[in-house]
XYZ file of C-alpha atoms in Angstrom:
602
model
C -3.946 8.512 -2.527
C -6.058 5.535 -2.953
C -3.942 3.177 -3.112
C -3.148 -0.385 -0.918
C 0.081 -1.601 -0.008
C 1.072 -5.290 -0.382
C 1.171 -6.620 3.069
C -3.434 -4.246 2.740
C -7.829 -4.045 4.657
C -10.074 -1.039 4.424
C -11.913 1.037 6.674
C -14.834 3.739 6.236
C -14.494 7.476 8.326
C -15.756 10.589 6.905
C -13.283 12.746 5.367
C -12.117 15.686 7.921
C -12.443 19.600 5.724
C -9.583 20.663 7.263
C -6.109 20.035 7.981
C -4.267 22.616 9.379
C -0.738 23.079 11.291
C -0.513 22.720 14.862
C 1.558 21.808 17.731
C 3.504 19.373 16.463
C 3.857 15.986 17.352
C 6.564 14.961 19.447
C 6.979 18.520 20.347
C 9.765 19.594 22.540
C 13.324 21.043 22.901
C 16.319 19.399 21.280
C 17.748 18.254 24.763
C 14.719 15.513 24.571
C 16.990 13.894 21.983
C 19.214 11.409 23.803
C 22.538 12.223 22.422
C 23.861 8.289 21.566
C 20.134 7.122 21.263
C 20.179 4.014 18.927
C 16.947 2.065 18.706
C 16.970 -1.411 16.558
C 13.903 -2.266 14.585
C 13.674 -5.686 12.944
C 11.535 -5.903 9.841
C 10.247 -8.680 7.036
C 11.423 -6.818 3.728
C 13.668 -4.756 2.818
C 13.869 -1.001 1.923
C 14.148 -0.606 -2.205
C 13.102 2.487 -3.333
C 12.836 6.423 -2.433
C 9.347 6.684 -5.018
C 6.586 4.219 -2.976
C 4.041 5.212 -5.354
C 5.247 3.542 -8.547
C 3.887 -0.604 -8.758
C 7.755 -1.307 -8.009
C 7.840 0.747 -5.158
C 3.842 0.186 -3.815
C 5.623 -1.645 -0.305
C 4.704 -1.331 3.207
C 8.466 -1.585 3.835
C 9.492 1.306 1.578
C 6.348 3.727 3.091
C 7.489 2.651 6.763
C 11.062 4.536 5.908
C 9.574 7.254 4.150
C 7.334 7.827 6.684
C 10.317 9.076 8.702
C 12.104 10.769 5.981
C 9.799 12.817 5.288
C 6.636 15.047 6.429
C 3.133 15.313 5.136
C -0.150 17.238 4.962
C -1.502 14.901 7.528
C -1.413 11.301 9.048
C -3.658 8.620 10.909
C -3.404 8.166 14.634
C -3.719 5.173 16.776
C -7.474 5.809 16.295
C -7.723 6.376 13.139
C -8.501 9.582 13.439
C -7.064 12.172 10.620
C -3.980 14.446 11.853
C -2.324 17.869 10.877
C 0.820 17.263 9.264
C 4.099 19.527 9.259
C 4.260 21.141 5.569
C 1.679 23.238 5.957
C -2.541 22.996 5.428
C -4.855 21.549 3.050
C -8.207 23.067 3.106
C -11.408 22.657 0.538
C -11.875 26.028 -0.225
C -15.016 25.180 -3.068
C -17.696 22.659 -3.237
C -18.716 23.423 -6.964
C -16.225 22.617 -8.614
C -14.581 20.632 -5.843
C -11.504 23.301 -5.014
C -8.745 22.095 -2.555
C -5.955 24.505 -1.526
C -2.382 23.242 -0.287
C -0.810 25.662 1.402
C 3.238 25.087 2.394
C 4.779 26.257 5.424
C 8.168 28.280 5.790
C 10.109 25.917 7.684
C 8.977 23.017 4.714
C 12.536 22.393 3.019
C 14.181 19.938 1.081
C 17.298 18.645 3.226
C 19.590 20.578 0.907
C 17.935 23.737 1.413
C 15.674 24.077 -1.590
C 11.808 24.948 -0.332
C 9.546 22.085 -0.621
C 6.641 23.983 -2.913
C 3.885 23.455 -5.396
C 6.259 22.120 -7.889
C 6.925 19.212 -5.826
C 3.497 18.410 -5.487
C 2.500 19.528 -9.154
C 5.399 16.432 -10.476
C 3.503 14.075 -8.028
C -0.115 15.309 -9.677
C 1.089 14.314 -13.363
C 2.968 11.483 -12.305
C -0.620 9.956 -11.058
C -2.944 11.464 -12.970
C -2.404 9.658 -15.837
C -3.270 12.800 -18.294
C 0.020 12.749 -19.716
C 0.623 8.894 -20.391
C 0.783 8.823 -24.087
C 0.267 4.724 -23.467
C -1.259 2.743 -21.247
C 0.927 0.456 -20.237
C 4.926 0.028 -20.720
C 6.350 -3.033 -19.244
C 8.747 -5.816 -19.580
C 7.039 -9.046 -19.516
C 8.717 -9.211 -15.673
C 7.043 -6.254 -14.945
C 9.868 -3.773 -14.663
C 9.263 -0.494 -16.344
C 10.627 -0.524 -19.678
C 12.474 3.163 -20.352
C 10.152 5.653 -22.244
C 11.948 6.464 -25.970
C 11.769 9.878 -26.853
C 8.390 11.756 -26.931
C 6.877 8.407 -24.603
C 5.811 9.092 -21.878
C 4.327 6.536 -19.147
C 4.681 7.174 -15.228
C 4.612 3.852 -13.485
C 1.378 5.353 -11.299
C -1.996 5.216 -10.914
C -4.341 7.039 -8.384
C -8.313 7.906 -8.537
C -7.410 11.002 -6.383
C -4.974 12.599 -8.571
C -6.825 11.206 -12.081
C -9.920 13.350 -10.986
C -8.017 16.499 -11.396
C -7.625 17.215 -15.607
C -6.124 20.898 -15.241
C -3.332 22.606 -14.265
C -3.156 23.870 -10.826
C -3.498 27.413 -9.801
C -0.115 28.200 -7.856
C 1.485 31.761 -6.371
C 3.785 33.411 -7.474
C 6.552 31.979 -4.615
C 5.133 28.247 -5.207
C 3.571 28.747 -1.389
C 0.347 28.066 -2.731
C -1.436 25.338 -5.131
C -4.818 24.937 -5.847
C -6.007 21.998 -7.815
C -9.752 21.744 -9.285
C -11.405 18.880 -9.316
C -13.817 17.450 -12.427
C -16.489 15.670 -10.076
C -16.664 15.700 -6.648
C -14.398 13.242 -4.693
C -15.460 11.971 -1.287
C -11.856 11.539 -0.215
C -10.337 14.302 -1.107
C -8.947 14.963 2.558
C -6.819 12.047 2.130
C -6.326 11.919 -1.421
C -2.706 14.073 -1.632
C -0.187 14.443 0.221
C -1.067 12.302 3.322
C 0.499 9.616 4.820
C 4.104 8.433 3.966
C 3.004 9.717 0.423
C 3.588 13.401 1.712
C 4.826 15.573 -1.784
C 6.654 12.861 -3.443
C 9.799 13.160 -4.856
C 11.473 16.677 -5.143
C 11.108 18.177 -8.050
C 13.955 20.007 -8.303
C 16.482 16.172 -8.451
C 13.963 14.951 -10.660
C 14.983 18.001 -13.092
C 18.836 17.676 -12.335
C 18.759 13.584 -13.277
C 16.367 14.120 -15.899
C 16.690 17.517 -17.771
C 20.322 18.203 -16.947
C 19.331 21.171 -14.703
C 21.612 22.525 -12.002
C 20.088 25.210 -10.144
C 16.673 24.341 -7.767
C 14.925 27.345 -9.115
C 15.451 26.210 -12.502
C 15.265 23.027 -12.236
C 11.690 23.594 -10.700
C 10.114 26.027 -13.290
C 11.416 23.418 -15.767
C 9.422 20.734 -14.466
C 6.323 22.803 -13.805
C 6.462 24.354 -17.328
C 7.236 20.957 -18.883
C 3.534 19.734 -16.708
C 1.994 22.853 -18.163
C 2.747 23.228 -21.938
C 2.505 18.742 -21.809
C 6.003 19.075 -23.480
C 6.188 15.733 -24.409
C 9.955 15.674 -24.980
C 10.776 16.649 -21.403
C 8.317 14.534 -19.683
C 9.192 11.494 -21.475
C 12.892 12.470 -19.641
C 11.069 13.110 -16.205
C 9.014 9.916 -16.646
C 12.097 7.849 -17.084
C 13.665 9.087 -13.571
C 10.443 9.072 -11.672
C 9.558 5.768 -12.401
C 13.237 4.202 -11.762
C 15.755 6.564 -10.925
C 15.541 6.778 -7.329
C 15.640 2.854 -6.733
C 18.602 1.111 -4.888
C 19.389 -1.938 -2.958
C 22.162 -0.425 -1.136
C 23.436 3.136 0.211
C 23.712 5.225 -3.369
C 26.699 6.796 -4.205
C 24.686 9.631 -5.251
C 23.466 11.465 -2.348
C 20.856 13.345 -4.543
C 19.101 10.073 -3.982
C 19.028 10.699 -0.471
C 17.266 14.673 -0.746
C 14.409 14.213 2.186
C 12.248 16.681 3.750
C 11.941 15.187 7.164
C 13.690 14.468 10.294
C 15.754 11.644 9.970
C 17.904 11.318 6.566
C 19.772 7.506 5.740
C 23.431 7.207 6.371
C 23.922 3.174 5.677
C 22.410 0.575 4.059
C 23.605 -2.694 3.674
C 22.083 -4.771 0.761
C 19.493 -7.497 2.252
C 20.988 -6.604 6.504
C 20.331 -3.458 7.549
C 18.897 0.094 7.291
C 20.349 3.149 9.133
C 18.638 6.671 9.546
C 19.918 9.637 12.034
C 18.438 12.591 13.385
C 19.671 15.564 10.025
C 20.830 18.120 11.996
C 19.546 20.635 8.986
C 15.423 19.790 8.996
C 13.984 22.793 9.497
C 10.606 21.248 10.340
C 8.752 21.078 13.411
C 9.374 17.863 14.621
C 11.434 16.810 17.525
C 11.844 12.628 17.249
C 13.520 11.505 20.935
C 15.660 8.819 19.336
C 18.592 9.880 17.047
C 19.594 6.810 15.284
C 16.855 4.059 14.338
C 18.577 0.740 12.511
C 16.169 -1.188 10.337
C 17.221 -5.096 10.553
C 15.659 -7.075 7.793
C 15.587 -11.007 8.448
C 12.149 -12.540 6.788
C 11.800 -15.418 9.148
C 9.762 -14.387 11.633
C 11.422 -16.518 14.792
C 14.631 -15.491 13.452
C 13.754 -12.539 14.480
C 11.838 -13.094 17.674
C 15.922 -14.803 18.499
C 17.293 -11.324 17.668
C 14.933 -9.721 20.085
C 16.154 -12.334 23.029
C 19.600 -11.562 22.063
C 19.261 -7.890 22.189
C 20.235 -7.214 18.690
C 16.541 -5.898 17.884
C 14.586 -3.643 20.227
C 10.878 -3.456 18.437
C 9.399 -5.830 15.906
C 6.007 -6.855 14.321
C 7.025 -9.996 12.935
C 3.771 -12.474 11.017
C 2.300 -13.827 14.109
C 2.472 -17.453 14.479
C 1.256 -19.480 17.385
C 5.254 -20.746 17.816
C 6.029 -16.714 17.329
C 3.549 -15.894 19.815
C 4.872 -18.332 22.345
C 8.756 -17.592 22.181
C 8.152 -14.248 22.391
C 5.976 -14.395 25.649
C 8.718 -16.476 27.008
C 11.557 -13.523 26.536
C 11.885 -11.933 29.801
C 11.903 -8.348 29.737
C 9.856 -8.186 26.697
C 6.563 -6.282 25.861
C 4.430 -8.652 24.202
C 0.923 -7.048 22.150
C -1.877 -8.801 20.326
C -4.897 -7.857 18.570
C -6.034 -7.464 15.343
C -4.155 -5.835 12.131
C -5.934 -3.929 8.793
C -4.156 -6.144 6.727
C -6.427 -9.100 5.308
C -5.544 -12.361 3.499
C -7.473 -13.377 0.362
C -7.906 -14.941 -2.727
C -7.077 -13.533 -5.895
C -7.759 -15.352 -9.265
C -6.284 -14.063 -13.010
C -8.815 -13.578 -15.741
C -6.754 -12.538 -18.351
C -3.602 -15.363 -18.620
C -5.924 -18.123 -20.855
C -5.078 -19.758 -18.262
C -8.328 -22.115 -16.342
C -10.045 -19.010 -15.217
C -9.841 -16.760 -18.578
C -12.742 -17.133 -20.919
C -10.282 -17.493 -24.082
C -9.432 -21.157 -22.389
C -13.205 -21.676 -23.563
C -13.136 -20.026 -26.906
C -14.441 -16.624 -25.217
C -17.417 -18.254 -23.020
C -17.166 -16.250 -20.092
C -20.291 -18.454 -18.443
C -17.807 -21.561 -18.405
C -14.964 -19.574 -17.142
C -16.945 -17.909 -14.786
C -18.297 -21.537 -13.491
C -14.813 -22.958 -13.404
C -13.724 -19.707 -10.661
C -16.839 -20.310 -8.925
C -15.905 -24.036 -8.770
C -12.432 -23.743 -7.409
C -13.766 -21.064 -5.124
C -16.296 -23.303 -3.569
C -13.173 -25.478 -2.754
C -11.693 -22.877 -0.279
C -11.623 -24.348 3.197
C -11.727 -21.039 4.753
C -13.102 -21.812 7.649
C -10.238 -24.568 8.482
C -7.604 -22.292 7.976
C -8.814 -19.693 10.354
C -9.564 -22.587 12.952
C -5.959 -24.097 12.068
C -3.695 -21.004 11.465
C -5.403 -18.236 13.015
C -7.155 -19.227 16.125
C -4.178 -20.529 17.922
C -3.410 -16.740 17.678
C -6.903 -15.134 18.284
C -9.274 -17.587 19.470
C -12.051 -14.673 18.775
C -10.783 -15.155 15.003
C -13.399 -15.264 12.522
C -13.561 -15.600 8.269
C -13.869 -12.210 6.803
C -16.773 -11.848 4.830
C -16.673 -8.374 3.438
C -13.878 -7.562 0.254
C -13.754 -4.003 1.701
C -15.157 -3.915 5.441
C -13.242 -5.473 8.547
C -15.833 -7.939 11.143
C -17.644 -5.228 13.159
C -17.494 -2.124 11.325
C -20.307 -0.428 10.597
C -21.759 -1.506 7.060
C -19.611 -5.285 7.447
C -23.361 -7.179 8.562
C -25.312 -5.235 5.548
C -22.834 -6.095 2.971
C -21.813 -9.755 3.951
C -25.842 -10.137 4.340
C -26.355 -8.803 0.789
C -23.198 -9.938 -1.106
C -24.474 -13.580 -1.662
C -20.818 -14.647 -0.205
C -22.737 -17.295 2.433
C -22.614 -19.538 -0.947
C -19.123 -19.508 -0.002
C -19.865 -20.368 4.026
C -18.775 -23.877 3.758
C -16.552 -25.894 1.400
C -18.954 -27.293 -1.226
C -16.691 -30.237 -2.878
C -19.880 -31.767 -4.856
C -21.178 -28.904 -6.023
C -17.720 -27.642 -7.210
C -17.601 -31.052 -9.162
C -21.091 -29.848 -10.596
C -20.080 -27.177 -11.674
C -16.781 -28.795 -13.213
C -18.941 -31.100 -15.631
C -21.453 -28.691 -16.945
C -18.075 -26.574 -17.930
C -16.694 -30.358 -19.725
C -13.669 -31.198 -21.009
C -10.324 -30.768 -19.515
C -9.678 -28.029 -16.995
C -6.525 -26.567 -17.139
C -3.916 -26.901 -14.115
C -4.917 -24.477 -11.365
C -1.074 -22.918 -10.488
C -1.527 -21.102 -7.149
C 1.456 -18.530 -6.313
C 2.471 -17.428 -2.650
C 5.519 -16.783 -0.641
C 6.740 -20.339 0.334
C 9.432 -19.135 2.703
C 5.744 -17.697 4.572
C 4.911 -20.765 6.835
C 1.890 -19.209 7.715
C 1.253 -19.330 3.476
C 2.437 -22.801 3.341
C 0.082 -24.229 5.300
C -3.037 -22.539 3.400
C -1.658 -23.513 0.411
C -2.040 -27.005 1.816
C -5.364 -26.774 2.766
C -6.480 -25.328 -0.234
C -4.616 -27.377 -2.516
C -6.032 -31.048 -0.682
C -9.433 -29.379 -0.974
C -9.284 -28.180 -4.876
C -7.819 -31.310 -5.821
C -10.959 -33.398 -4.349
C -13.523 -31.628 -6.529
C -10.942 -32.926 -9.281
C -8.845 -29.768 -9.926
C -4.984 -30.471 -10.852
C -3.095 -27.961 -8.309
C 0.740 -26.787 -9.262
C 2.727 -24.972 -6.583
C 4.135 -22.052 -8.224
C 5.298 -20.468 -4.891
C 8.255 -18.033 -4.817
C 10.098 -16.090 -2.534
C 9.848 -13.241 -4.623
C 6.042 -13.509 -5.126
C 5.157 -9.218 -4.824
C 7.851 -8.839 -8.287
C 5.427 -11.383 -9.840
C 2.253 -9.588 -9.615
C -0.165 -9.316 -12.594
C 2.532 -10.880 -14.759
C 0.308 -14.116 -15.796
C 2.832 -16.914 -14.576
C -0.166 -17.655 -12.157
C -3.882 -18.368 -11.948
C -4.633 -17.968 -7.660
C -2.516 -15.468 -5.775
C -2.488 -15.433 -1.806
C -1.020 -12.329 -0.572
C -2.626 -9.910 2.013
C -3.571 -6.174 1.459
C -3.023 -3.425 3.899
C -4.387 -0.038 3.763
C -2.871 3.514 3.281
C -6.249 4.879 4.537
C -9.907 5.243 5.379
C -11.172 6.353 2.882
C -14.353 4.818 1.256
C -12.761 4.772 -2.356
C -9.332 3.023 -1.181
C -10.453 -0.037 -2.733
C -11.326 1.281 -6.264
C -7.541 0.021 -8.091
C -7.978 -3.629 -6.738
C -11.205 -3.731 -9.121
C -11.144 -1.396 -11.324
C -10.342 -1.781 -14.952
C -6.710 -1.782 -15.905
C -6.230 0.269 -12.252
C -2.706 -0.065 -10.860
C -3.594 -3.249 -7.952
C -6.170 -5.024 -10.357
C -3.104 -7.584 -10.860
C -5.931 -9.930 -12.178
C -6.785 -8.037 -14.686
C -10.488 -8.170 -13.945
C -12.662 -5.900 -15.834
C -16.662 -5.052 -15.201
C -18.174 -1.904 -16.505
C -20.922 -2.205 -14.129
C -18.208 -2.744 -11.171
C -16.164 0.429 -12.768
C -19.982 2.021 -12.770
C -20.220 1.757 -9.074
C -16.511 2.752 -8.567
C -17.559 5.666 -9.987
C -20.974 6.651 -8.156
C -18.560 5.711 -5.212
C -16.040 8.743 -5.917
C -18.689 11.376 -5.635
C -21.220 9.409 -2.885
C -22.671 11.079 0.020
C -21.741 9.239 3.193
C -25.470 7.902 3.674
C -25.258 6.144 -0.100
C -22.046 4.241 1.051
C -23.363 1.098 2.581
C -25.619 0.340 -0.125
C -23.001 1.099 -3.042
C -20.385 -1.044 -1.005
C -22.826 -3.183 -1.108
C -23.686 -3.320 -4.915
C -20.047 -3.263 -5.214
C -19.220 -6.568 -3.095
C -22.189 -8.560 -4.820
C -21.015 -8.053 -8.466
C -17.332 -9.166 -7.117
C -19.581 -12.417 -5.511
C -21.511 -13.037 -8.501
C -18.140 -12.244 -10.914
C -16.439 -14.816 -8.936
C -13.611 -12.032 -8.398
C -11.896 -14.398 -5.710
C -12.631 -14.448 -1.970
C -11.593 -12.717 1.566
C -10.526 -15.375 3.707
C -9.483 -13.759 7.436
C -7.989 -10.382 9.022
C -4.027 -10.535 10.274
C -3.909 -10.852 13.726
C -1.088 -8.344 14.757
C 1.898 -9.160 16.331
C 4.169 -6.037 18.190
C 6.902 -7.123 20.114
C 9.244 -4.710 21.920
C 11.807 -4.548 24.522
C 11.161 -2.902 28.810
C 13.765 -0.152 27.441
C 11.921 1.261 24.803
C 9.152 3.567 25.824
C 6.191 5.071 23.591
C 5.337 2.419 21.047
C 2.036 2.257 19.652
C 0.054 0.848 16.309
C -2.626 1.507 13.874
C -3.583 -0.550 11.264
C -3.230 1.454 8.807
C 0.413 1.940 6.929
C 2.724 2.680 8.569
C 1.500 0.990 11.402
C 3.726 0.998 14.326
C 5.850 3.618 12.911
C 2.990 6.470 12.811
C 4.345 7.696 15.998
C 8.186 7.495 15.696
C 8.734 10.898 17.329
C 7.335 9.626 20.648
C 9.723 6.493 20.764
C 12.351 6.190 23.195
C 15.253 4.644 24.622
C 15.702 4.836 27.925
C 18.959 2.170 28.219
């Protein structure tokens, strides 16, 4: 899926043809488990929904969970290098058309017994694809989903991957097998379904019982796949409805169809806003063998809050936002695993074109030169440089600004792009030539309100900086910060968002909804047909075109004044002497990619 969780940074590797089963990881016998195992993780946010792929449910905290719920086509290693998952295979099986074949194993089943097949991953197809919206958009003006009336239909999802592919797939007769045909080739196709904490989505066969009224799997199934096939407008607008909000919850559901999972560990508490309990399900069939049988998910947002339930033994593995005061009380814990380095997940600048608010072109009667000078202006003010040396550095004293939209500092293609991007006119803050810029636009500039999470000390202290900076080169700054920032998204309230993007994977298109028009993360509702024309000569690139598209892609975001990158997360994991066989990538799910090989050993 291409797709970025909020928390999300990108990364380029070529896609891998095929994914097949194999050993499995965490392989083993069943006496591996430890029989009274409990491990304690402490996390930021808290668990909310069963469906991570609707805007509601787009959450590194939801995918984390998931993750461990349920299995895949494949996953990302510490390396970054592309895995086997436990389903079954994916394999490209023709170039022209673009052909890829999804193969399911035998031992893939729901938890309550029903096969996990092609109709599972035939829901998630429609759901993203788009093809059977009959509008674009249906949302409240807080950006909850509003309920599709009769004959509407609008899934709460958006995905290049899934959009590419306009026909019905070809799938056996025992729903073992589904082929889906592509309309142009698609660079990342190898990561574009069922990978990741994605895996199949939600089963099919609950979907049909909440939303169609449909007992029996079986049925329930060939109803939704007929329903896909014959666009049955009726029924989807029903299937919408419970796909988009009918598996979300803030505490354990009464409903335990909620709860169907394909993977190991299934949930057996949850306590609204404390904690998060999963156990080993006795009845996956799957290959699997985790070594822990109970893992607790704390949730307490203050990050030394947490680094205290860590001394006090009440949390056993954390990755808290890394502050220098973090950094320091946790080195001082004795018996305590402390590791550094960076994390995918950036911080930037986000600005809203479409809110007539100071950046929209209707605050100047429709001249988008004056709105355009007015984001260049307040982007100019940006002290990014100070708030890496300030925030960042006391962390990583190797810290530098990001450069690159798309590209971490030392990847391959990060020195062509930042040199051909034009973002140096960013290097430095440029407080007189923002005020330039200012007075050519005349007149009075509307009130620049910047939005963040101010419970985030780390985000309190850029908006400082920036704010003192902006309002120098005469901008009027309002502090519109809210704990509940992510619900806020794209809903016009604000004009500058700072939030930080982490990745779902490699991929060279996994940027393409931040910037494309009307796409699913373009929360700023920015809109280029010459940045959607390089999306799309993106999709079908061969890997030696990528550099120079990324960076034709990165200089019409520079000269659009889309917003700015200003540093990469450095990465905090904290974990007790007792628990054995932690490791990280910085991709989602981070340090839960390897949950089978986590232990406790007291």
């Amino acid at each position: 899926m291409n797709k970025r969780f909020l928390a999300a940074g990108a990364s380029v590797a070529a896609a891998a043809m095929v994914l097949s089963a194999c050993t499995p990881p965490g392989g083993g016998n069943d006496d591996q488990n430890s029989e009274n195992s409990i491990l304690n993780v402490g996390w930021n946010q808290a668990f909310s929904t069963m469906n991570n792929m609707t805007s509601y449910g787009n959450a590194t905290a939801n995918a984390n969970l998931l993750y461990m719920m349920n299995d895949n086509f494949g996953y990302y290693d510490d390396k970054l290098e592309e895995q086997p998952g436990d389903l079954g295979k994916m394999e490209k099986v023709s170039d022209d058309p673009l052909k890829v074949k999804y193969t399911f194993n035998d031992t893939a089943k729901w938890s309550d017994g029903t096969p996990v097949d092609a109709a599972d991953l035939a829901l998630t197809w429609a759901a993203n694809s788009s093809n059977f919206n009959t509008v674009e958009e249906n949302n409240n003006d807080d950006g909850t989903v509003k309920e599709n009336s009769d004959g509407t239909v609008y899934f709460d999802a958006s995905s290049i991957a899934y959009q590419l592919i306009k026909d019905y797939p070809e799938i056996s007769q025992d729903g073992k097998e589904a082929t889906f045909t592509f309309s142009k080739p698609f660079a990342d196709w190898a990561v574009g379904m069922g990978f990741g904490a994605d895996g199949v989505g939600l089963p099919a066969h609950i979907v049909a019982k909440k939303a169609l009224g449909i007992d029996d799997p079986a049925e329930g199934k060939k109803a939704i796949l007929d329903a896909i096939k014959n666009n049955d407008k009726s029924a989807l607008s029903k299937i919408s409805n419970t796909w988009n909000s009918g598996f979300n919850f803030a505490s354990m559901p009464q409903d335990e169809d909620l709860l169907v999972h394909n993977g190991p560990y299934k949930m057996t508490d949850f306590k609204e806003g404390q904690y998060l309990t999963l156990e080993l399900d006795p009845n996956y069939t799957g290959p699997k063998k985790p070594k822990v049988k109970t893992v607790t998910i704390r949730y307490n947002g203050d990050p030394m809050a947490m680094v205290q339930a860590v001394e006090n033994g009440e949390v056993d593995l954390t990755q808290p936002q890394s502050t220098a005061d973090v950094l320091e009380a946790a080195k001082a814990i004795d018996g305590v695993k402390v590791e550094t380095g960076d994390d995918a997940t950036y911080e930037h600048v986000d600005l809203t074109f479409d809110n007539n608010g100071p950046f929209d072109p209707k605050s100047y009667g429709g001249d988008e030169e004056k709105a355009k000078k007015v984001r260049q202006a307040m982007l100019k003010t940006v002290p990014r440089q100070s708030i890496v040396d300030k925030i960042i550095k006391p962390l990583n004293p190797e810290a530098v600004v990001r450069d690159s939209f798309n590209q971490v500092p030392g990847s391959p293609m990060y020195d062509q792009i930042v040199k051909g991007s034009g973002i140096d006119q960013y290097e430095e803050v440029d407080i007189e030539g923002a005020k330039k810029l200012l007075e050519e636009v005349g007149g009075d500039i509307k009130p620049v309100r910047i939005m963040y999470d101010n419970t985030n000390a780390r985000r309190q202290q850029e908006f400082q900086l920036i704010k003192e900076s902006a309002e120098q080169a005469g901008f009027k700054i309002e502090d519109v910060g809210d704990v509940n920032w992510s619900t806020r998204l794209g809903d016009g309230s604000y004009d500058l968002a700072l939030f930080g993007w982490q990745s779902t994977n490699t991929g060279i298109t996994n940027s393409d909804s931040n910037y494309r028009t009307n796409s699913q993360n373009n929360y700023g509702g920015y809109s280029n047909s010459n940045t959607d024309k390089i999306l799309d000569q993106l999709l079908v690139a061969p890997e030696a075109d990528g550099a120079k598209l990324s960076t034709d892609l990165e200089k019409q975001l520079v000269d659009d004044a889309f917003g700015l990158p200003i540093f990469q997360f450095p990465g905090l994991t904290i974990y007790r002497d007792s628990v054995s066989g932690v490791s990280n990538t910085t991709v989602a799910p981070t340090v839960f990619w390897n949950y089978w090989d986590w232990e406790k050993t007291n």
